[in-house]
Coordinates of C-alpha atoms in Angstrom, one line a residue:
M1 CA -3.4 -25.4 -23.6
K2 CA 0.1 -25.6 -25.3
I3 CA 3.1 -27.0 -23.4
E4 CA 4.8 -23.7 -23.7
E5 CA 1.9 -21.9 -22.0
I6 CA 1.7 -24.5 -19.2
I7 CA 5.5 -24.1 -18.6
R8 CA 5.2 -20.3 -18.7
K9 CA 2.3 -20.2 -16.2
S10 CA 3.9 -22.7 -13.9
A11 CA 7.1 -20.7 -13.9
S12 CA 5.1 -17.5 -13.3
I13 CA 3.5 -19.0 -10.2
V14 CA 6.8 -20.2 -8.8
I15 CA 8.5 -16.9 -9.5
F16 CA 5.6 -14.9 -7.9
F17 CA 5.7 -16.8 -4.6
S18 CA 9.5 -16.9 -4.5
F19 CA 9.8 -13.1 -5.3
F20 CA 7.0 -12.3 -2.8
G21 CA 8.7 -14.4 -0.1
V22 CA 12.1 -12.7 -0.7
I23 CA 10.7 -9.2 -0.7
L24 CA 8.6 -9.9 2.5
Y25 CA 11.6 -11.5 4.2
V26 CA 13.9 -8.5 3.4
L27 CA 11.3 -6.0 4.7
L28 CA 10.8 -8.1 7.9
I29 CA 14.6 -8.0 8.4
L30 CA 14.6 -4.3 7.9
Q31 CA 11.8 -4.1 10.4
G32 CA 13.8 -6.0 13.0
I33 CA 16.9 -3.8 12.3
A34 CA 14.9 -0.6 12.7
S35 CA 13.3 -1.7 16.0
I36 CA 16.6 -2.8 17.5
Y37 CA 19.0 -0.2 16.3
Y38 CA 16.7 2.7 15.5
P39 CA 14.0 2.7 18.2
R40 CA 13.6 6.5 17.8
L41 CA 12.1 5.8 14.4
S42 CA 9.2 3.9 16.0
S43 CA 8.8 6.6 18.6
F44 CA 8.8 9.2 15.9
M45 CA 6.0 7.4 13.9
F46 CA 3.9 7.3 17.0
Y47 CA 3.0 11.0 16.5
F48 CA 1.4 10.2 13.1
R49 CA -1.7 8.7 14.5
S50 CA -5.3 9.7 14.7
P51 CA -7.3 10.3 17.9
V52 CA -9.0 7.2 19.5
F53 CA -12.5 6.4 18.1
L54 CA -15.0 3.5 18.0
G55 CA -15.6 3.8 21.8
G56 CA -11.9 4.0 22.6
K57 CA -11.2 0.7 20.7
A58 CA -9.1 1.9 17.8
R59 CA -7.0 4.6 16.1
F60 CA -5.4 4.9 12.7
D61 CA -1.7 5.2 11.9
Y62 CA -1.5 7.8 9.1
I63 CA 1.5 6.1 7.5
G64 CA 0.9 2.4 8.2
F65 CA -2.9 2.4 7.6
C66 CA -4.2 5.5 6.0
L67 CA -1.6 5.8 3.2
P68 CA -2.1 2.3 1.9
L69 CA -5.9 2.7 2.3
V70 CA -5.8 5.8 0.1
I71 CA -3.6 4.1 -2.5
S72 CA -6.0 1.1 -2.5
L73 CA -9.0 3.4 -3.2
L74 CA -7.1 5.2 -5.9
M75 CA -6.3 1.9 -7.7
I76 CA -10.0 1.1 -8.1
Y77 CA -10.3 3.6 -10.9
P78 CA -7.6 2.2 -13.3
I79 CA -8.9 -1.3 -12.6
L80 CA -12.3 -0.3 -13.9
R81 CA -10.8 1.4 -17.0
L82 CA -8.6 -1.4 -18.1
K83 CA -9.9 -3.3 -21.1
E84 CA -8.1 -6.6 -20.5
K85 CA -9.2 -10.0 -19.5
R86 CA -11.6 -9.7 -16.6
I87 CA -11.6 -11.8 -13.5
H88 CA -14.5 -14.2 -13.4
W89 CA -17.2 -13.1 -11.0
L90 CA -17.3 -16.5 -9.3
G91 CA -13.7 -16.4 -8.2
A92 CA -14.1 -12.9 -6.9
L93 CA -17.3 -13.8 -5.1
I94 CA -15.7 -16.9 -3.4
L95 CA -12.8 -14.6 -2.2
V96 CA -15.2 -12.0 -0.8
I97 CA -17.2 -14.7 1.1
V98 CA -14.0 -16.2 2.6
L99 CA -12.6 -12.9 3.7
V100 CA -15.9 -11.6 5.1
G101 CA -16.7 -15.0 6.8
D102 CA -13.2 -15.0 8.3
L103 CA -13.6 -11.5 9.7
L104 CA -17.0 -12.2 11.2
Y105 CA -16.0 -15.5 12.6
S106 CA -13.0 -14.0 14.4
L107 CA -15.0 -11.0 15.5
F108 CA -17.9 -12.7 17.1
I109 CA -17.3 -16.5 17.4
Y110 CA -13.7 -17.5 18.0
E111 CA -10.2 -16.1 17.7
L112 CA -8.4 -17.8 14.9
R113 CA -5.2 -16.6 16.5
P114 CA -4.3 -15.0 19.9
I115 CA -5.2 -11.3 19.9
S116 CA -3.6 -9.0 22.5
S117 CA -4.0 -5.3 23.2
N118 CA -1.4 -4.7 20.4
G119 CA -3.3 -6.8 17.9
G120 CA -2.7 -10.3 16.7
G121 CA -0.3 -10.1 13.8
V122 CA -1.4 -11.3 10.3
N123 CA -4.6 -13.3 9.8
W124 CA -3.1 -16.3 8.1
L125 CA -6.5 -17.6 6.7
A126 CA -7.1 -14.2 4.9
L127 CA -3.5 -14.2 3.6
L128 CA -3.8 -17.8 2.3
A129 CA -7.1 -16.9 0.6
V130 CA -5.6 -13.9 -1.1
L131 CA -2.5 -15.9 -2.2
I132 CA -4.7 -18.6 -3.7
F133 CA -6.7 -15.9 -5.6
I134 CA -3.4 -14.4 -6.9
F135 CA -2.5 -18.0 -8.0
Y136 CA -5.9 -18.0 -9.9
M137 CA -5.2 -14.6 -11.5
I138 CA -1.8 -15.8 -12.8
L139 CA -3.5 -18.9 -14.3
R140 CA -6.1 -16.7 -15.9
G141 CA -3.4 -14.5 -17.4
I142 CA -4.5 -11.3 -15.7
G143 CA -2.0 -8.6 -16.4
K144 CA -2.1 -5.0 -15.1
Q145 CA -5.4 -5.6 -13.4
G146 CA -3.7 -8.1 -11.2
V147 CA -0.9 -5.7 -10.3
Y148 CA -3.5 -3.2 -9.0
L149 CA -5.6 -5.9 -7.3
S150 CA -2.5 -7.3 -5.6
F151 CA -2.0 -4.1 -3.7
I152 CA -5.7 -3.8 -2.7
L153 CA -5.8 -7.5 -1.6
G154 CA -2.6 -7.2 0.4
F155 CA -4.0 -4.2 2.2
L156 CA -7.2 -6.1 2.9
V157 CA -5.3 -8.8 4.7
G158 CA -3.7 -6.3 7.0
A159 CA -7.0 -4.4 7.5
I160 CA -8.9 -7.6 8.4
S161 CA -6.1 -8.5 10.8
D162 CA -6.6 -5.1 12.5
L163 CA -10.4 -5.1 12.5
E164 CA -10.5 -8.5 14.3
S165 CA -9.2 -6.9 17.5
L166 CA -12.3 -4.8 17.9
T167 CA -14.2 -7.4 20.0
H168 CA -11.1 -8.9 21.7
T169 CA -9.3 -5.9 23.3
A170 CA -10.2 -3.6 26.1
V171 CA -7.7 -0.8 25.0
A172 CA -7.3 1.1 21.8
T173 CA -5.5 -0.9 19.0
T174 CA -3.6 1.2 16.5
Y175 CA -4.3 0.1 12.9
G176 CA -1.0 0.1 11.0
A177 CA 0.9 0.8 14.2
G178 CA 4.2 -0.3 12.6
G179 CA 4.2 2.5 10.1
V180 CA 6.1 1.6 7.0
F181 CA 7.0 -1.8 8.6
D182 CA 3.4 -2.7 9.4
A183 CA 1.6 -5.6 7.6
D184 CA -0.9 -3.1 6.2
F185 CA 2.1 -1.5 4.4
I186 CA 4.4 -4.4 3.8
L187 CA 2.0 -7.0 2.4
P188 CA 0.5 -4.8 -0.4
L189 CA 3.9 -3.6 -1.4
S190 CA 5.4 -7.1 -1.5
M191 CA 2.5 -8.6 -3.5
T192 CA 2.4 -5.7 -6.0
F193 CA 6.1 -5.8 -6.8
A194 CA 6.0 -9.6 -7.1
Y195 CA 3.0 -9.6 -9.4
L196 CA 4.5 -6.7 -11.5
F197 CA 7.7 -8.8 -11.9
V198 CA 5.6 -11.7 -13.1
V199 CA 3.7 -9.6 -15.6
K200 CA 6.9 -8.2 -17.1
L201 CA 8.5 -11.6 -17.3
N202 CA 5.4 -13.1 -18.9
R203 CA 5.4 -10.4 -21.5
K204 CA 9.0 -11.1 -22.4
L205 CA 8.4 -14.9 -22.6
L206 CA 5.3 -14.4 -24.7
L207 CA 7.2 -12.2 -27.1
R208 CA 9.9 -14.8 -27.3
E209 CA 7.4 -17.5 -28.1
Q210 CA 5.8 -15.4 -30.8
F211 CA 9.2 -14.6 -32.3
K212 CA 10.1 -18.3 -32.4
S213 CA 6.8 -19.2 -34.0
I214 CA 7.3 -16.6 -36.7
S215 CA 10.9 -17.6 -37.3
T216 CA 9.9 -21.3 -37.8
E217 CA 7.2 -20.5 -40.3
P218 CA 8.1 -21.6 -43.9

């Protein structure tokens, strides 16, 4: 691997996590502002929820859960059509095992974090596993495929965080209860924009390297 490529990939990783952190921080600030100064907005979104199901244990928020779920499903098609570098099956398999194992462990063995009737926030193990996988995708040079996958993986973190409450609450938990400010909505959005920024930056840096190599040729 060339020094230029090592520098480019290292910079891409730093930029992704920095950009992801900034976007997430801004969205969380907006969430706090909305909840304090615009409480009617939260009350308004309460009406966009499904009836209770699963034996009275859960309901879906149409904006906070169903919308990112539909977008995630729609993104599967372009991923399958892209003819770029594919993700190695072993990396994907390890991620699936970690996420499924995390969910089952929290459901039936032990709560990895306190879960109340309102849910338990973000599952940090699932989030860490997904961020490591994104780190892996950047190292592999995955482009557009990584942008689509970032949204799907971000939604999966939120969905796992919601599903874990099934065996730990006696009342209905609303999946995506925060609407546009819920983790199911914020995480995929933050990861997608951060990864998209990295892809565009990588493309510019790669073109610059190619231009330099051409200009230095005798």
